[in-house]
């Protein structure tokens, strides 16, 4: 059964048209598409099918999903499929979670140059981890990991950071040994922080020199090379925060944890409390005050604005793989890692199927039958009619779940 409470889609359907009309000129193509997808998701606009119980005759309408990566309702299946594909890659070793953040001054530049700056984050964070890990003074090994970009904080404001999940060890330079890090300790964060800052600012300077960066409003003075250099010099003098969390307790915890971080959008529907009188109330965790659970109230228009901040450029990959988890040599190098760790070789897994709305796929991924009749609990829901896509009006659309 779907969730019956208020959802992000309800906010967009009620207030999106007026907000879109007011801000149309400043909206990117990706954000317009995200709004439309969320508004139309699981409505008659996308078509669907009628199901009927083969035991009691109960009927229900199921509308198709938008499958947008920006839609809170369309991430559960993608997350389950991703986890299924990653399970065979787990190694019998400890795992670490390393978070790379950038200062507010750099986040401001990223706000106006999302694709360029986020690419720099991925590239330089990966180079930092691989360089320090390969240094014999620290680990002296080739590591493998994946990184996930988040651009939001709990209050939905702009807060770009990378979550990196890393096995606690790697292959020796000649591939003959598995080199494990010390129990409970991966790499020194102070060393990582200094190298990340240097690599990042160097790459940002190159992007400026080649004209890739654009500056508007309060940042417009940075178009001047001297002003940009002074800006970077100030950022160079402050500490950049890299946080290494305690290691995971088991491989099973890794699977559970990464499922929370890979296919997440800015806010889940479960955090939305109510939508009344043009206001949206939602739960958030205040990390600056002991992770207290609080409730925030925003004008609907401000909620929409904050949500759309986190729509990434079209085609931008927010999950990336490096080292022995890199796509090119992943199969061979993982097999070598398993061999050196004394693990039983896993059978080759087939490529994951394309995402699907069919109950069988969801049942396979979520281990819960969606075909059982919700009324009699004895029969199964069988498709009896296909509904073609129809017209859509956000103002008159039912709040389907």
Short mmCIF file of C-alpha atoms in Angstrom, two decimals:
data_model
loop_
_atom_site.label_atom_id
_atom_site.label_comp_id
_atom_site.label_asym_id
_atom_site.label_seq_id
_atom_site.Cartn_x
_atom_site.Cartn_y
_atom_site.Cartn_z
CA UNK A 1 0.00 0.00 0.00
CA UNK A 2 1.21 3.51 -0.75
CA UNK A 3 1.82 6.20 1.82
CA UNK A 4 -1.33 8.18 2.69
CA UNK A 5 0.32 11.27 4.17
CA UNK A 6 1.40 14.51 2.43
CA UNK A 7 4.14 14.20 -0.15
CA UNK A 8 6.50 16.39 -2.13
CA UNK A 9 4.36 15.76 -5.23
CA UNK A 10 1.33 17.30 -3.48
CA UNK A 11 3.31 20.48 -2.84
CA UNK A 12 4.30 20.77 -6.49
CA UNK A 13 0.76 20.08 -7.69
CA UNK A 14 -0.78 22.69 -5.43
CA UNK A 15 1.77 25.46 -5.71
CA UNK A 16 4.09 24.55 -8.59
CA UNK A 17 2.14 26.26 -11.39
CA UNK A 18 2.14 29.67 -9.70
CA UNK A 19 5.80 29.35 -8.70
CA UNK A 20 6.79 28.21 -12.19
CA UNK A 21 5.02 31.17 -13.78
CA UNK A 22 6.80 33.61 -11.48
CA UNK A 23 10.28 32.10 -11.98
CA UNK A 24 10.05 30.69 -15.50
CA UNK A 25 12.87 32.76 -16.99
CA UNK A 26 15.38 31.72 -14.34
CA UNK A 27 14.48 28.02 -14.40
CA UNK A 28 16.90 25.66 -16.13
CA UNK A 29 15.62 22.98 -18.47
CA UNK A 30 16.49 20.29 -15.92
CA UNK A 31 14.50 21.97 -13.16
CA UNK A 32 11.48 22.50 -15.37
CA UNK A 33 11.61 18.82 -16.32
CA UNK A 34 11.94 17.79 -12.67
CA UNK A 35 8.89 19.81 -11.68
CA UNK A 36 6.82 18.34 -14.48
CA UNK A 37 7.91 14.77 -13.70
CA UNK A 38 7.08 15.06 -10.00
CA UNK A 39 3.71 16.67 -10.69
CA UNK A 40 2.71 13.99 -13.20
CA UNK A 41 4.12 10.98 -11.35
CA UNK A 42 1.51 8.30 -10.67
CA UNK A 43 -1.31 10.29 -12.27
CA UNK A 44 -3.47 9.63 -15.31
CA UNK A 45 -1.05 11.78 -17.32
CA UNK A 46 1.42 8.89 -17.50
CA UNK A 47 -1.11 6.11 -18.04
CA UNK A 48 -1.28 2.95 -16.01
CA UNK A 49 -3.40 -0.17 -15.61
CA UNK A 50 -6.42 -1.54 -13.79
CA UNK A 51 -5.89 -4.58 -11.57
CA UNK A 52 -8.53 -6.94 -10.30
CA UNK A 53 -8.33 -9.62 -7.61
CA UNK A 54 -8.79 -13.10 -9.04
CA UNK A 55 -10.50 -14.17 -5.80
CA UNK A 56 -12.82 -11.41 -4.54
CA UNK A 57 -13.01 -9.10 -7.55
CA UNK A 58 -11.48 -6.06 -5.76
CA UNK A 59 -10.28 -3.52 -8.35
CA UNK A 60 -7.63 -0.79 -8.14
CA UNK A 61 -5.98 1.65 -10.51
CA UNK A 62 -2.18 1.83 -10.62
CA UNK A 63 -0.71 4.80 -12.47
CA UNK A 64 2.80 4.69 -13.91
CA UNK A 65 5.75 6.37 -12.24
CA UNK A 66 7.85 9.15 -13.76
CA UNK A 67 11.15 7.32 -13.00
CA UNK A 68 12.86 10.67 -12.46
CA UNK A 69 15.90 10.54 -10.20
CA UNK A 70 14.57 13.73 -8.59
CA UNK A 71 11.28 12.14 -7.53
CA UNK A 72 11.08 10.87 -3.91
CA UNK A 73 8.58 8.16 -4.89
CA UNK A 74 10.70 6.75 -7.70
CA UNK A 75 13.94 6.04 -5.83
CA UNK A 76 13.05 2.96 -3.77
CA UNK A 77 13.14 0.53 -6.67
CA UNK A 78 16.30 2.04 -8.16
CA UNK A 79 17.96 1.83 -4.74
CA UNK A 80 16.98 -1.83 -4.31
CA UNK A 81 18.33 -2.72 -7.77
CA UNK A 82 21.59 -0.89 -7.10
CA UNK A 83 22.12 -2.69 -3.80
CA UNK A 84 21.40 -6.02 -5.45
CA UNK A 85 24.06 -5.31 -8.06
CA UNK A 86 26.62 -4.25 -5.43
CA UNK A 87 26.23 -7.18 -3.02
CA UNK A 88 28.59 -9.40 -4.99
CA UNK A 89 31.32 -6.74 -4.70
CA UNK A 90 31.56 -6.77 -0.90
CA UNK A 91 34.87 -7.93 0.52
CA UNK A 92 35.57 -9.67 3.80
CA UNK A 93 37.23 -6.68 5.42
CA UNK A 94 36.31 -3.59 7.42
CA UNK A 95 34.73 -0.66 5.56
CA UNK A 96 35.09 3.05 6.17
CA UNK A 97 32.92 6.08 5.42
CA UNK A 98 34.83 9.26 4.53
CA UNK A 99 33.00 12.55 3.93
CA UNK A 100 34.56 15.39 1.91
CA UNK A 101 33.07 18.86 2.34
CA UNK A 102 33.95 22.23 0.82
CA UNK A 103 33.90 25.64 2.56
CA UNK A 104 30.92 27.96 2.14
CA UNK A 105 32.97 30.26 -0.10
CA UNK A 106 33.52 27.42 -2.58
CA UNK A 107 29.94 26.18 -2.23
CA UNK A 108 28.82 29.63 -3.41
CA UNK A 109 30.83 29.16 -6.62
CA UNK A 110 29.42 25.64 -6.99
CA UNK A 111 25.89 27.05 -6.74
CA UNK A 112 26.48 29.01 -9.96
CA UNK A 113 28.73 26.40 -11.65
CA UNK A 114 27.26 23.10 -10.52
CA UNK A 115 28.54 20.69 -13.15
CA UNK A 116 32.08 22.08 -13.25
CA UNK A 117 32.64 22.33 -9.50
CA UNK A 118 30.97 19.01 -8.65
CA UNK A 119 33.19 17.30 -11.22
CA UNK A 120 36.20 18.86 -9.52
CA UNK A 121 34.97 17.55 -6.16
CA UNK A 122 34.73 13.99 -7.46
CA UNK A 123 38.06 14.11 -9.28
CA UNK A 124 40.16 15.68 -6.53
CA UNK A 125 38.60 13.70 -3.65
CA UNK A 126 39.36 10.48 -5.55
CA UNK A 127 42.91 11.60 -6.30
CA UNK A 128 43.38 12.51 -2.64
CA UNK A 129 42.28 9.11 -1.34
CA UNK A 130 44.25 7.15 -3.92
CA UNK A 131 47.43 9.24 -3.50
CA UNK A 132 47.56 9.03 0.29
CA UNK A 133 46.59 5.35 0.29
CA UNK A 134 49.34 4.54 -2.23
CA UNK A 135 51.98 6.29 -0.09
CA UNK A 136 54.04 3.61 1.76
CA UNK A 137 54.10 5.91 4.79
CA UNK A 138 50.36 5.41 5.17
CA UNK A 139 49.04 2.25 3.46
CA UNK A 140 51.05 1.61 0.29
CA UNK A 141 48.19 0.02 -1.59
CA UNK A 142 45.75 0.51 -4.45
CA UNK A 143 42.34 1.01 -2.90
CA UNK A 144 38.85 0.84 -4.40
CA UNK A 145 35.79 2.86 -3.44
CA UNK A 146 32.68 4.61 -4.64
CA UNK A 147 31.62 8.22 -4.05
CA UNK A 148 28.10 9.65 -3.83
CA UNK A 149 27.37 13.37 -4.21
CA UNK A 150 24.88 15.06 -1.88
CA UNK A 151 24.18 18.75 -2.32
CA UNK A 152 21.79 19.31 0.59
CA UNK A 153 21.63 19.59 4.34
CA UNK A 154 18.64 18.56 6.46
CA UNK A 155 17.17 22.06 6.05
CA UNK A 156 17.37 21.69 2.22
CA UNK A 157 19.90 24.49 1.87
CA UNK A 158 22.91 24.13 -0.42
CA UNK A 159 25.59 21.99 1.25
CA UNK A 160 27.69 20.02 -1.29
CA UNK A 161 29.61 17.04 0.09
CA UNK A 162 30.82 13.63 -1.01
CA UNK A 163 30.19 10.34 0.79
CA UNK A 164 32.94 7.83 0.05
CA UNK A 165 32.64 4.18 1.11
CA UNK A 166 36.05 2.49 1.16
CA UNK A 167 37.21 -1.05 2.04
CA UNK A 168 39.89 -0.96 4.73
CA UNK A 169 42.81 -2.05 2.63
CA UNK A 170 43.94 -2.64 -0.92
CA UNK A 171 46.20 -4.42 -3.36
CA UNK A 172 49.96 -4.15 -3.12
CA UNK A 173 51.62 -2.38 -6.08
CA UNK A 174 52.52 -5.72 -7.71
CA UNK A 175 49.12 -7.25 -6.89
CA UNK A 176 50.64 -10.07 -4.88
CA UNK A 177 49.29 -9.14 -1.43
CA UNK A 178 46.27 -7.66 0.30
CA UNK A 179 47.45 -4.83 2.54
CA UNK A 180 45.03 -4.14 5.38
CA UNK A 181 44.88 -0.88 7.28
CA UNK A 182 45.03 -0.82 11.05
CA UNK A 183 41.85 -1.92 12.85
CA UNK A 184 39.54 1.05 13.22
CA UNK A 185 41.83 3.47 11.36
CA UNK A 186 41.95 4.17 7.63
CA UNK A 187 43.96 7.27 6.67
CA UNK A 188 44.85 10.47 8.60
CA UNK A 189 42.16 13.08 7.94
CA UNK A 190 44.51 16.03 8.45
CA UNK A 191 46.74 14.77 5.63
CA UNK A 192 43.72 14.09 3.43
CA UNK A 193 42.34 17.56 4.12
CA UNK A 194 45.51 19.41 3.13
CA UNK A 195 45.97 17.48 -0.11
CA UNK A 196 42.30 17.80 -1.04
CA UNK A 197 42.41 21.57 -0.51
CA UNK A 198 45.53 21.93 -2.67
CA UNK A 199 44.26 19.72 -5.50
CA UNK A 200 40.80 21.28 -5.48
CA UNK A 201 41.96 24.90 -5.57
CA UNK A 202 44.48 24.09 -8.31
CA UNK A 203 41.74 22.51 -10.43
CA UNK A 204 39.38 25.41 -9.73
CA UNK A 205 42.06 27.88 -10.86
CA UNK A 206 42.48 25.94 -14.10
CA UNK A 207 38.74 26.06 -14.72
CA UNK A 208 38.81 29.82 -14.18
CA UNK A 209 41.75 30.23 -16.55
CA UNK A 210 39.95 28.30 -19.31
CA UNK A 211 36.75 30.33 -18.89
CA UNK A 212 34.63 27.48 -17.53
CA UNK A 213 33.40 29.43 -14.50
CA UNK A 214 30.60 31.98 -14.59
CA UNK A 215 29.86 34.55 -11.87
CA UNK A 216 26.65 36.45 -11.22
CA UNK A 217 25.07 38.71 -8.60
CA UNK A 218 27.25 39.00 -5.48
CA UNK A 219 30.01 36.89 -7.07
CA UNK A 220 30.26 39.01 -10.21
CA UNK A 221 33.46 40.78 -9.00
CA UNK A 222 35.23 37.40 -9.19
CA UNK A 223 35.32 37.73 -12.95
CA UNK A 224 38.44 39.84 -12.38
CA UNK A 225 41.50 37.53 -12.16
CA UNK A 226 43.06 39.48 -9.29
CA UNK A 227 39.82 39.37 -7.28
CA UNK A 228 39.47 35.65 -7.93
CA UNK A 229 43.03 35.04 -6.76
CA UNK A 230 42.42 36.97 -3.54
CA UNK A 231 39.25 34.93 -2.99
CA UNK A 232 41.15 31.66 -3.35
CA UNK A 233 43.93 32.89 -1.07
CA UNK A 234 41.41 33.45 1.71
CA UNK A 235 39.96 29.95 1.27
CA UNK A 236 43.46 28.47 1.19
CA UNK A 237 44.11 29.73 4.74
CA UNK A 238 41.19 27.91 6.37
CA UNK A 239 40.85 24.25 7.28
CA UNK A 240 38.79 22.06 4.97
CA UNK A 241 36.69 19.51 6.82
CA UNK A 242 37.07 15.83 6.03
CA UNK A 243 35.32 13.46 8.37
CA UNK A 244 36.13 9.77 8.72
CA UNK A 245 33.35 7.93 10.51
CA UNK A 246 33.96 4.80 12.60
CA UNK A 247 34.24 1.62 10.52
CA UNK A 248 31.16 -0.41 9.72
CA UNK A 249 30.61 -3.50 11.84
CA UNK A 250 29.96 -5.92 8.99
CA UNK A 251 29.46 -6.23 5.25
CA UNK A 252 25.72 -6.46 5.86
CA UNK A 253 25.81 -3.05 7.51
CA UNK A 254 27.57 -1.68 4.44
CA UNK A 255 24.73 -2.87 2.19
CA UNK A 256 22.13 -1.37 4.51
CA UNK A 257 23.99 1.90 4.88
CA UNK A 258 24.82 2.56 1.26
CA UNK A 259 21.18 1.93 0.42
CA UNK A 260 20.37 5.03 2.47
CA UNK A 261 22.94 7.17 0.67
CA UNK A 262 22.98 6.22 -2.98
CA UNK A 263 19.57 7.01 -4.43
CA UNK A 264 18.40 9.68 -2.02
CA UNK A 265 16.83 12.96 -3.12
CA UNK A 266 16.83 16.19 -1.13
CA UNK A 267 13.98 15.13 1.17
CA UNK A 268 11.94 11.96 1.59
CA UNK A 269 8.16 12.01 1.70
CA UNK A 270 8.24 10.58 5.21
CA UNK A 271 9.68 13.86 6.54
CA UNK A 272 6.78 16.00 5.24
CA UNK A 273 4.28 16.60 8.05
CA UNK A 274 1.58 18.78 6.50
CA UNK A 275 0.79 21.32 3.77
CA UNK A 276 -1.64 24.02 4.84
CA UNK A 277 -2.34 27.67 3.92
CA UNK A 278 0.65 27.94 1.63
CA UNK A 279 3.03 26.55 4.26
CA UNK A 280 5.00 23.30 4.35
CA UNK A 281 6.06 21.72 7.64
CA UNK A 282 8.73 19.01 7.67
CA UNK A 283 11.01 17.24 10.12
CA UNK A 284 14.74 17.91 10.11
CA UNK A 285 17.75 16.98 12.22
CA UNK A 286 19.82 19.87 13.59
CA UNK A 287 23.38 18.50 13.57
CA UNK A 288 24.78 21.73 15.01
CA UNK A 289 22.78 21.20 18.20
CA UNK A 290 23.27 17.57 19.12
CA UNK A 291 21.30 16.15 16.17
CA UNK A 292 18.04 17.35 17.72
CA UNK A 293 14.87 16.47 15.83
CA UNK A 294 13.05 19.68 14.91
CA UNK A 295 10.20 20.87 12.72
CA UNK A 296 10.74 23.55 10.06
CA UNK A 297 8.00 25.63 8.44
CA UNK A 298 8.58 27.18 5.01
CA UNK A 299 6.42 29.01 2.51
CA UNK A 300 5.53 26.56 -0.24
CA UNK A 301 7.39 28.66 -2.78
CA UNK A 302 10.55 28.64 -0.66
CA UNK A 303 10.25 24.88 -0.21
CA UNK A 304 10.03 24.43 -3.99
CA UNK A 305 13.02 26.74 -4.50
CA UNK A 306 15.15 24.82 -2.02
CA UNK A 307 14.14 21.46 -3.47
CA UNK A 308 15.04 22.52 -7.02
CA UNK A 309 18.51 23.71 -5.94
CA UNK A 310 19.47 20.04 -5.81
CA UNK A 311 18.43 19.07 -9.34
CA UNK A 312 21.68 18.12 -11.04
CA UNK A 313 22.63 18.93 -14.64
CA UNK A 314 21.24 16.44 -17.14
CA UNK A 315 23.45 13.37 -17.48
CA UNK A 316 25.54 14.19 -14.42
CA UNK A 317 26.61 11.01 -12.62
CA UNK A 318 26.29 11.37 -8.86
CA UNK A 319 27.65 7.89 -8.07
CA UNK A 320 31.18 7.16 -9.31
CA UNK A 321 33.65 4.31 -8.84
CA UNK A 322 37.43 4.39 -8.46
CA UNK A 323 40.51 2.22 -7.99
CA UNK A 324 39.87 -1.51 -8.11
CA UNK A 325 36.14 -0.73 -8.21
CA UNK A 326 36.58 1.29 -11.40
CA UNK A 327 34.40 0.00 -14.19
CA UNK A 328 37.20 -1.03 -16.56
CA UNK A 329 39.01 -3.58 -14.37
CA UNK A 330 36.46 -4.17 -11.62
CA UNK A 331 35.76 -7.85 -12.34
CA UNK A 332 39.40 -8.93 -12.55
CA UNK A 333 40.63 -6.88 -9.59
CA UNK A 334 37.76 -7.87 -7.33
CA UNK A 335 38.46 -11.51 -8.11
CA UNK A 336 42.09 -10.97 -7.10
CA UNK A 337 41.02 -9.23 -3.87
CA UNK A 338 38.74 -12.15 -2.98
CA UNK A 339 41.52 -14.60 -3.69
CA UNK A 340 43.97 -12.76 -1.44
CA UNK A 341 41.36 -12.43 1.31
CA UNK A 342 40.57 -16.13 1.17
CA UNK A 343 36.98 -15.58 0.07
CA UNK A 344 34.97 -18.09 -1.95
CA UNK A 345 34.63 -16.76 -5.48
CA UNK A 346 31.14 -15.55 -6.25
CA UNK A 347 29.42 -16.53 -9.44
CA UNK A 348 29.37 -13.85 -12.09
CA UNK A 349 26.26 -11.75 -11.78
CA UNK A 350 24.34 -10.65 -14.81
CA UNK A 351 23.87 -6.99 -15.52
CA UNK A 352 20.92 -5.46 -13.68
CA UNK A 353 17.73 -5.14 -15.69
CA UNK A 354 16.24 -1.83 -16.67
CA UNK A 355 14.05 -0.28 -13.96
CA UNK A 356 10.49 -1.47 -14.18
CA UNK A 357 7.13 -0.75 -12.63
CA UNK A 358 6.04 -4.38 -12.81
CA UNK A 359 5.06 -6.00 -9.50
CA UNK A 360 7.34 -8.98 -10.16
CA UNK A 361 10.46 -6.78 -10.31
CA UNK A 362 9.50 -4.84 -7.18
CA UNK A 363 8.73 -8.10 -5.40
CA UNK A 364 12.14 -9.49 -6.38
CA UNK A 365 13.99 -6.39 -5.17
CA UNK A 366 12.00 -5.68 -2.02
CA UNK A 367 11.19 -9.24 -0.97
CA UNK A 368 7.52 -8.30 -0.44
CA UNK A 369 4.62 -9.35 -2.62
CA UNK A 370 2.78 -6.45 -4.21
CA UNK A 371 0.42 -8.78 -6.02
CA UNK A 372 -1.50 -10.01 -3.00
CA UNK A 373 -5.00 -8.55 -2.79
CA UNK A 374 -5.08 -5.82 -0.10
CA UNK A 375 -8.75 -6.58 0.58
CA UNK A 376 -9.13 -10.34 0.96
CA UNK A 377 -5.42 -11.22 1.28
CA UNK A 378 -6.12 -14.49 -0.53
CA UNK A 379 -6.25 -13.68 -4.20
CA UNK A 380 -3.77 -11.95 -6.49
CA UNK A 381 -4.18 -8.70 -8.37
CA UNK A 382 -4.23 -9.33 -12.12
CA UNK A 383 -4.01 -6.67 -14.83
CA UNK A 384 -7.36 -6.45 -16.65
CA UNK A 385 -7.00 -3.13 -18.50
CA UNK A 386 -4.21 -0.88 -19.72
CA UNK A 387 -4.76 2.87 -19.35
CA UNK A 388 -3.23 5.12 -21.97
CA UNK A 389 -1.58 8.41 -20.95
CA UNK A 390 -4.12 11.19 -20.66
CA UNK A 391 -4.38 14.88 -19.96
CA UNK A 392 -3.03 16.30 -16.73
CA UNK A 393 -4.05 19.25 -14.60
CA UNK A 394 -2.11 19.80 -11.41
CA UNK A 395 -4.95 21.80 -9.95
CA UNK A 396 -7.43 18.93 -10.38
CA UNK A 397 -5.11 15.95 -10.03
CA UNK A 398 -5.99 13.48 -7.28
CA UNK A 399 -3.36 13.05 -4.58
CA UNK A 400 -2.56 9.49 -5.61
CA UNK A 401 -0.15 7.45 -3.54
#
